PDB file of C-alpha atoms in Angstrom:
ATOM      1  CA  UNK L   1      -9.151  -8.371  -1.231  1.00  0.00           C
ATOM      2  CA  UNK L   2      -5.957  -9.496   0.477  1.00  0.00           C
ATOM      3  CA  UNK L   3      -4.823  -9.940   4.069  1.00  0.00           C
ATOM      4  CA  UNK L   4      -1.228  -8.754   4.000  1.00  0.00           C
ATOM      5  CA  UNK L   5       0.115 -12.214   4.873  1.00  0.00           C
ATOM      6  CA  UNK L   6       2.768 -12.972   2.255  1.00  0.00           C
ATOM      7  CA  UNK L   7       2.730 -16.443   0.690  1.00  0.00           C
ATOM      8  CA  UNK L   8       6.070 -16.388  -1.080  1.00  0.00           C
ATOM      9  CA  UNK L   9       8.890 -14.237  -2.413  1.00  0.00           C
ATOM     10  CA  UNK L  10       8.668 -14.016  -6.188  1.00  0.00           C
ATOM     11  CA  UNK L  11      11.322 -12.946  -8.683  1.00  0.00           C
ATOM     12  CA  UNK L  12      10.834 -10.662 -11.674  1.00  0.00           C
ATOM     13  CA  UNK L  13      11.845 -12.595 -14.802  1.00  0.00           C
ATOM     14  CA  UNK L  14      10.770 -10.132 -17.510  1.00  0.00           C
ATOM     15  CA  UNK L  15       9.831  -6.456 -17.810  1.00  0.00           C
ATOM     16  CA  UNK L  16       8.531  -5.601 -21.277  1.00  0.00           C
ATOM     17  CA  UNK L  17       7.517  -2.053 -22.164  1.00  0.00           C
ATOM     18  CA  UNK L  18       4.263  -1.965 -24.131  1.00  0.00           C
ATOM     19  CA  UNK L  19       3.324   1.624 -24.845  1.00  0.00           C
ATOM     20  CA  UNK L  20       2.540   3.351 -21.541  1.00  0.00           C
ATOM     21  CA  UNK L  21       2.204   0.049 -19.703  1.00  0.00           C
ATOM     22  CA  UNK L  22       4.532  -2.797 -18.803  1.00  0.00           C
ATOM     23  CA  UNK L  23       4.081  -6.554 -19.142  1.00  0.00           C
ATOM     24  CA  UNK L  24       5.538  -7.957 -15.931  1.00  0.00           C
ATOM     25  CA  UNK L  25       6.428 -11.636 -15.627  1.00  0.00           C
ATOM     26  CA  UNK L  26       7.076 -13.044 -12.162  1.00  0.00           C
ATOM     27  CA  UNK L  27       8.344 -16.417 -10.993  1.00  0.00           C
ATOM     28  CA  UNK L  28       6.035 -17.535  -8.189  1.00  0.00           C
ATOM     29  CA  UNK L  29       5.287 -21.274  -8.211  1.00  0.00           C
ATOM     30  CA  UNK L  30       3.192 -21.164  -5.039  1.00  0.00           C
ATOM     31  CA  UNK L  31       0.737 -18.448  -6.083  1.00  0.00           C
ATOM     32  CA  UNK L  32       0.298 -19.832  -9.616  1.00  0.00           C
ATOM     33  CA  UNK L  33      -0.650 -23.318  -8.420  1.00  0.00           C
ATOM     34  CA  UNK L  34      -4.345 -22.632  -8.871  1.00  0.00           C
ATOM     35  CA  UNK L  35      -4.163 -19.329 -10.750  1.00  0.00           C
ATOM     36  CA  UNK L  36      -6.395 -18.759 -13.734  1.00  0.00           C
ATOM     37  CA  UNK L  37      -6.650 -16.032 -16.346  1.00  0.00           C
ATOM     38  CA  UNK L  38      -8.215 -12.983 -14.686  1.00  0.00           C
ATOM     39  CA  UNK L  39      -7.240 -13.867 -11.117  1.00  0.00           C
ATOM     40  CA  UNK L  40      -5.782 -11.201  -8.838  1.00  0.00           C
ATOM     41  CA  UNK L  41      -2.348 -11.477  -7.251  1.00  0.00           C
ATOM     42  CA  UNK L  42      -0.822  -8.854  -4.983  1.00  0.00           C
ATOM     43  CA  UNK L  43       2.753  -8.045  -5.995  1.00  0.00           C
ATOM     44  CA  UNK L  44       4.461  -6.130  -3.175  1.00  0.00           C
ATOM     45  CA  UNK L  45       1.112  -4.573  -2.387  1.00  0.00           C
ATOM     46  CA  UNK L  46       0.003  -3.826  -5.955  1.00  0.00           C
ATOM     47  CA  UNK L  47      -2.988  -5.835  -7.158  1.00  0.00           C
ATOM     48  CA  UNK L  48      -2.377  -7.179 -10.668  1.00  0.00           C
ATOM     49  CA  UNK L  49      -4.528  -9.322 -12.956  1.00  0.00           C
ATOM     50  CA  UNK L  50      -3.107 -12.521 -14.386  1.00  0.00           C
ATOM     51  CA  UNK L  51      -3.210 -12.508 -18.196  1.00  0.00           C
ATOM     52  CA  UNK L  52      -0.944 -15.479 -18.782  1.00  0.00           C
ATOM     53  CA  UNK L  53       0.620 -18.195 -16.660  1.00  0.00           C
ATOM     54  CA  UNK L  54       2.894 -21.226 -16.756  1.00  0.00           C
ATOM     55  CA  UNK L  55       3.354 -23.839 -14.009  1.00  0.00           C
ATOM     56  CA  UNK L  56       5.819 -21.492 -12.280  1.00  0.00           C
ATOM     57  CA  UNK L  57       5.289 -17.957 -13.616  1.00  0.00           C
ATOM     58  CA  UNK L  58       2.539 -15.455 -14.302  1.00  0.00           C
ATOM     59  CA  UNK L  59       2.344 -12.346 -16.454  1.00  0.00           C
ATOM     60  CA  UNK L  60       0.322  -9.220 -15.722  1.00  0.00           C
ATOM     61  CA  UNK L  61       0.088  -5.719 -17.147  1.00  0.00           C
ATOM     62  CA  UNK L  62       1.055  -2.729 -15.012  1.00  0.00           C
ATOM     63  CA  UNK L  63      -0.688   0.470 -16.115  1.00  0.00           C
ATOM     64  CA  UNK L  64       1.003   3.893 -16.334  1.00  0.00           C
ATOM     65  CA  UNK L  65      -0.807   5.275 -13.276  1.00  0.00           C
ATOM     66  CA  UNK L  66       0.462   2.373 -11.187  1.00  0.00           C
ATOM     67  CA  UNK L  67       3.978   2.739 -12.569  1.00  0.00           C
ATOM     68  CA  UNK L  68       3.947   6.449 -11.696  1.00  0.00           C
ATOM     69  CA  UNK L  69       2.704   6.143  -8.112  1.00  0.00           C
ATOM     70  CA  UNK L  70       4.333   2.897  -7.020  1.00  0.00           C
ATOM     71  CA  UNK L  71       7.802   1.405  -6.761  1.00  0.00           C
ATOM     72  CA  UNK L  72       6.869  -0.864  -9.677  1.00  0.00           C
ATOM     73  CA  UNK L  73       8.040   1.865 -12.037  1.00  0.00           C
ATOM     74  CA  UNK L  74      11.653   0.964 -11.227  1.00  0.00           C
ATOM     75  CA  UNK L  75      11.374  -2.838 -11.286  1.00  0.00           C
ATOM     76  CA  UNK L  76      14.117  -4.769 -13.066  1.00  0.00           C
ATOM     77  CA  UNK L  77      14.732  -8.423 -13.847  1.00  0.00           C
ATOM     78  CA  UNK L  78      15.920 -10.170 -10.693  1.00  0.00           C
ATOM     79  CA  UNK L  79      14.041  -7.921  -8.265  1.00  0.00           C
ATOM     80  CA  UNK L  80      12.078  -9.696  -5.533  1.00  0.00           C
ATOM     81  CA  UNK L  81       8.360  -9.181  -4.886  1.00  0.00           C
ATOM     82  CA  UNK L  82       6.059 -10.157  -2.022  1.00  0.00           C
ATOM     83  CA  UNK L  83       3.281 -12.326  -3.464  1.00  0.00           C
ATOM     84  CA  UNK L  84      -0.178 -13.082  -2.123  1.00  0.00           C
ATOM     85  CA  UNK L  85      -3.246 -14.570  -3.763  1.00  0.00           C
ATOM     86  CA  UNK L  86      -6.621 -12.925  -3.225  1.00  0.00           C
ATOM     87  CA  UNK L  87      -8.409 -14.040  -0.067  1.00  0.00           C
ATOM     88  CA  UNK L  88     -11.220 -16.576  -0.365  1.00  0.00           C
ATOM     89  CA  UNK L  89     -14.527 -16.476   1.480  1.00  0.00           C
ATOM     90  CA  UNK L  90     -14.074 -18.312   4.762  1.00  0.00           C
ATOM     91  CA  UNK L  91     -10.321 -17.667   5.005  1.00  0.00           C
ATOM     92  CA  UNK L  92      -8.927 -16.375   8.268  1.00  0.00           C
ATOM     93  CA  UNK L  93      -8.033 -12.698   8.183  1.00  0.00           C
ATOM     94  CA  UNK L  94      -4.534 -13.090   9.569  1.00  0.00           C
ATOM     95  CA  UNK L  95      -3.489  -9.506   8.892  1.00  0.00           C
ATOM     96  CA  UNK L  96      -5.953  -6.737   8.018  1.00  0.00           C
ATOM     97  CA  UNK L  97      -8.077  -5.792   5.011  1.00  0.00           C
ATOM     98  CA  UNK L  98      -5.678  -4.927   2.182  1.00  0.00           C
ATOM     99  CA  UNK L  99      -7.124  -3.878  -1.173  1.00  0.00           C
ATOM    100  CA  UNK L 100      -3.992  -3.848  -3.287  1.00  0.00           C
ATOM    101  CA  UNK L 101      -4.654  -0.208  -4.204  1.00  0.00           C
ATOM    102  CA  UNK L 102      -1.641   1.658  -2.911  1.00  0.00           C
ATOM    103  CA  UNK L 103      -1.622   5.306  -1.853  1.00  0.00           C
ATOM    104  CA  UNK L 104       1.976   6.026  -2.812  1.00  0.00           C
ATOM    105  CA  UNK L 105       5.474   5.196  -1.650  1.00  0.00           C
ATOM    106  CA  UNK L 106       7.596   5.852   1.423  1.00  0.00           C
ATOM    107  CA  UNK L 107      11.368   5.978   1.782  1.00  0.00           C
ATOM    108  CA  UNK L 108      13.316   4.076   4.410  1.00  0.00           C
ATOM    109  CA  UNK L 109      14.888   6.751   6.613  1.00  0.00           C
ATOM    110  CA  UNK L 110      16.743   4.619   9.138  1.00  0.00           C
ATOM    111  CA  UNK L 111      16.863   1.167  10.692  1.00  0.00           C
ATOM    112  CA  UNK L 112      18.014  -0.177  14.034  1.00  0.00           C
ATOM    113  CA  UNK L 113      18.277  -3.788  15.139  1.00  0.00           C
ATOM    114  CA  UNK L 114      17.127  -5.022  18.521  1.00  0.00           C
ATOM    115  CA  UNK L 115      17.244  -8.470  20.080  1.00  0.00           C
ATOM    116  CA  UNK L 116      15.603 -10.494  17.314  1.00  0.00           C
ATOM    117  CA  UNK L 117      13.720  -7.612  15.709  1.00  0.00           C
ATOM    118  CA  UNK L 118      14.312  -4.514  13.591  1.00  0.00           C
ATOM    119  CA  UNK L 119      12.836  -1.049  13.885  1.00  0.00           C
ATOM    120  CA  UNK L 120      12.392   0.758  10.578  1.00  0.00           C
ATOM    121  CA  UNK L 121      11.483   4.423  10.168  1.00  0.00           C
ATOM    122  CA  UNK L 122       9.795   5.575   6.959  1.00  0.00           C
ATOM    123  CA  UNK L 123       9.008   8.962   5.483  1.00  0.00           C
ATOM    124  CA  UNK L 124       5.336   9.920   5.410  1.00  0.00           C
ATOM    125  CA  UNK L 125       3.803  12.087   2.700  1.00  0.00           C
ATOM    126  CA  UNK L 126       1.736  15.002   4.096  1.00  0.00           C
ATOM    127  CA  UNK L 127      -1.432  13.723   2.419  1.00  0.00           C
ATOM    128  CA  UNK L 128      -1.106  10.369   4.183  1.00  0.00           C
ATOM    129  CA  UNK L 129      -0.251  11.653   7.663  1.00  0.00           C
ATOM    130  CA  UNK L 130      -3.884  11.699   8.909  1.00  0.00           C
ATOM    131  CA  UNK L 131      -4.309   8.078   7.793  1.00  0.00           C
ATOM    132  CA  UNK L 132      -1.358   6.583   9.676  1.00  0.00           C
ATOM    133  CA  UNK L 133      -1.890   6.394  13.424  1.00  0.00           C
ATOM    134  CA  UNK L 134       0.002   4.857  16.319  1.00  0.00           C
ATOM    135  CA  UNK L 135      -1.031   1.195  16.776  1.00  0.00           C
ATOM    136  CA  UNK L 136      -3.013   1.348  13.541  1.00  0.00           C
ATOM    137  CA  UNK L 137      -2.576  -0.891  10.501  1.00  0.00           C
ATOM    138  CA  UNK L 138      -0.566  -0.179   7.363  1.00  0.00           C
ATOM    139  CA  UNK L 139       0.529  -2.331   4.434  1.00  0.00           C
ATOM    140  CA  UNK L 140       4.128  -1.877   3.270  1.00  0.00           C
ATOM    141  CA  UNK L 141       5.040  -3.703   0.065  1.00  0.00           C
ATOM    142  CA  UNK L 142       1.876  -5.692   0.725  1.00  0.00           C
ATOM    143  CA  UNK L 143       2.871  -6.769   4.242  1.00  0.00           C
ATOM    144  CA  UNK L 144       0.295  -6.169   6.983  1.00  0.00           C
ATOM    145  CA  UNK L 145       2.010  -4.319   9.838  1.00  0.00           C
ATOM    146  CA  UNK L 146       1.166  -2.428  13.000  1.00  0.00           C
ATOM    147  CA  UNK L 147       2.432   1.140  13.290  1.00  0.00           C
ATOM    148  CA  UNK L 148       4.664   1.309  16.367  1.00  0.00           C
ATOM    149  CA  UNK L 149       5.288   5.079  16.396  1.00  0.00           C
ATOM    150  CA  UNK L 150       4.487   8.256  14.470  1.00  0.00           C
ATOM    151  CA  UNK L 151       6.116  11.682  14.374  1.00  0.00           C
ATOM    152  CA  UNK L 152       4.843  14.281  16.906  1.00  0.00           C
ATOM    153  CA  UNK L 153       1.850  16.322  15.768  1.00  0.00           C
ATOM    154  CA  UNK L 154       3.929  19.519  15.678  1.00  0.00           C
ATOM    155  CA  UNK L 155       6.374  17.999  13.162  1.00  0.00           C
ATOM    156  CA  UNK L 156       6.557  19.888   9.861  1.00  0.00           C
ATOM    157  CA  UNK L 157       4.378  18.035   7.308  1.00  0.00           C
ATOM    158  CA  UNK L 158       7.328  17.504   4.983  1.00  0.00           C
ATOM    159  CA  UNK L 159       9.316  15.845   7.779  1.00  0.00           C
ATOM    160  CA  UNK L 160       6.612  13.465   9.029  1.00  0.00           C
ATOM    161  CA  UNK L 161       7.536   9.836   9.645  1.00  0.00           C
ATOM    162  CA  UNK L 162       6.252   6.569  11.070  1.00  0.00           C
ATOM    163  CA  UNK L 163       7.886   3.417  12.382  1.00  0.00           C
ATOM    164  CA  UNK L 164       7.197  -0.302  12.331  1.00  0.00           C
ATOM    165  CA  UNK L 165       8.894  -3.147  14.170  1.00  0.00           C
ATOM    166  CA  UNK L 166       9.739  -6.241  12.144  1.00  0.00           C
ATOM    167  CA  UNK L 167      10.019  -9.707  13.679  1.00  0.00           C
ATOM    168  CA  UNK L 168      12.450 -12.345  12.320  1.00  0.00           C
ATOM    169  CA  UNK L 169       9.697 -14.101  10.335  1.00  0.00           C
ATOM    170  CA  UNK L 170       8.874 -10.886   8.467  1.00  0.00           C
ATOM    171  CA  UNK L 171      12.540 -10.119   7.864  1.00  0.00           C
ATOM    172  CA  UNK L 172      13.145 -13.580   6.397  1.00  0.00           C
ATOM    173  CA  UNK L 173       9.919 -14.171   4.479  1.00  0.00           C
ATOM    174  CA  UNK L 174       9.398 -10.748   2.849  1.00  0.00           C
ATOM    175  CA  UNK L 175      11.348  -8.117   0.951  1.00  0.00           C
ATOM    176  CA  UNK L 176      11.264  -5.828   3.983  1.00  0.00           C
ATOM    177  CA  UNK L 177      14.292  -7.672   5.326  1.00  0.00           C
ATOM    178  CA  UNK L 178      16.224  -6.444   2.275  1.00  0.00           C
ATOM    179  CA  UNK L 179      15.362  -2.769   2.605  1.00  0.00           C
ATOM    180  CA  UNK L 180      18.046  -0.216   3.485  1.00  0.00           C
ATOM    181  CA  UNK L 181      17.903   3.581   3.943  1.00  0.00           C
ATOM    182  CA  UNK L 182      16.985   5.242   0.671  1.00  0.00           C
ATOM    183  CA  UNK L 183      14.879   2.351  -0.625  1.00  0.00           C
ATOM    184  CA  UNK L 184      11.226   3.029  -1.364  1.00  0.00           C
ATOM    185  CA  UNK L 185       8.287   0.784  -0.491  1.00  0.00           C
ATOM    186  CA  UNK L 186       4.657   0.759  -1.594  1.00  0.00           C
ATOM    187  CA  UNK L 187       2.246   2.094   1.016  1.00  0.00           C
ATOM    188  CA  UNK L 188      -1.440   1.305   1.467  1.00  0.00           C
ATOM    189  CA  UNK L 189      -3.133   2.959   4.414  1.00  0.00           C
ATOM    190  CA  UNK L 190      -6.031   1.413   6.308  1.00  0.00           C
ATOM    191  CA  UNK L 191      -9.177   1.432   4.160  1.00  0.00           C
ATOM    192  CA  UNK L 192     -11.295   2.282   7.227  1.00  0.00           C
ATOM    193  CA  UNK L 193      -9.176   5.381   7.845  1.00  0.00           C
ATOM    194  CA  UNK L 194      -9.679   6.450   4.230  1.00  0.00           C
ATOM    195  CA  UNK L 195     -13.450   6.100   4.540  1.00  0.00           C
ATOM    196  CA  UNK L 196     -13.485   8.127   7.767  1.00  0.00           C
ATOM    197  CA  UNK L 197     -11.439  10.901   6.150  1.00  0.00           C
ATOM    198  CA  UNK L 198     -13.797  10.951   3.168  1.00  0.00           C
ATOM    199  CA  UNK L 199     -16.867  11.234   5.412  1.00  0.00           C
ATOM    200  CA  UNK L 200     -15.300  14.032   7.457  1.00  0.00           C
ATOM    201  CA  UNK L 201     -14.417  15.967   4.316  1.00  0.00           C
ATOM    202  CA  UNK L 202     -17.919  15.602   2.896  1.00  0.00           C
ATOM    203  CA  UNK L 203     -19.448  16.655   6.212  1.00  0.00           C
ATOM    204  CA  UNK L 204     -17.176  19.707   6.392  1.00  0.00           C
ATOM    205  CA  UNK L 205     -18.046  20.643   2.804  1.00  0.00           C
ATOM    206  CA  UNK L 206     -21.777  20.321   3.493  1.00  0.00           C
ATOM    207  CA  UNK L 207     -21.502  22.516   6.590  1.00  0.00           C
ATOM    208  CA  UNK L 208     -19.540  25.105   4.631  1.00  0.00           C
ATOM    209  CA  UNK L 209     -22.216  25.245   1.931  1.00  0.00           C
ATOM    210  CA  UNK L 210     -24.938  25.513   4.555  1.00  0.00           C
ATOM    211  CA  UNK L 211     -23.146  28.386   6.286  1.00  0.00           C
ATOM    212  CA  UNK L 212     -22.590  30.193   2.984  1.00  0.00           C
ATOM    213  CA  UNK L 213     -26.280  29.882   2.093  1.00  0.00           C
ATOM    214  CA  UNK L 214     -27.575  31.383   5.358  1.00  0.00           C
ATOM    215  CA  UNK L 215     -26.847  35.072   4.521  1.00  0.00           C
ATOM    216  CA  UNK L 216     -28.588  34.641   1.179  1.00  0.00           C
ATOM    217  CA  UNK L 217     -31.688  33.254   2.869  1.00  0.00           C
ATOM    218  CA  UNK L 218     -31.700  36.120   5.386  1.00  0.00           C
ATOM    219  CA  UNK L 219     -31.309  38.742   2.661  1.00  0.00           C
ATOM    220  CA  UNK L 220     -34.107  37.196   0.679  1.00  0.00           C
ATOM    221  CA  UNK L 221     -36.526  37.228   3.627  1.00  0.00           C
ATOM    222  CA  UNK L 222     -35.725  40.867   4.440  1.00  0.00           C
ATOM    223  CA  UNK L 223     -36.354  41.914   0.862  1.00  0.00           C
ATOM    224  CA  UNK L 224     -39.832  40.494   1.028  1.00  0.00           C
TER     225      UNK L 224
END
């Protein structure tokens, strides 16, 4: 588990194709200080397992599914990544519960700068729209953020969007300060929202089965 509070900006130093997966090496001297083989490190929101490390770098494998559904599929040497070590028991939860299991990506649609802050609007895939709510939490490239606005409910699903407001600290300490329209970021919606959606779907399915079974029960009783 992570908190969405970025510890350092890492740099990709090697991307080696190995079959369907990729061996990714990242320079991140802060997060590797106490890293051991098998530890988890969030890389721009994607949880990866350390398989090798040096005093300043770590290597992890990125599986095909992750490459397909995340922005990691386009990583190149020199790209920057937001890095965070897994939370420890007793740590303060400075952001929100972030699992490192992203739901997909979102494109930067537009940005506008205010007095010491930046508003950024992102596209929102139809499947994720119910999970992103005004004033709710979302992790973008692993950064814990509060949703500041969402598209009206009557917006066409393919045109849905949401906005976040970035303070100077976030702009300077994370990759979000580098993003421009057209760039894609990794998105992880609130785990609590995902659980609620799952429960609602199961409840709706159970009610549908119950309703479908009622005529059969009635017919059976009449036949007797």
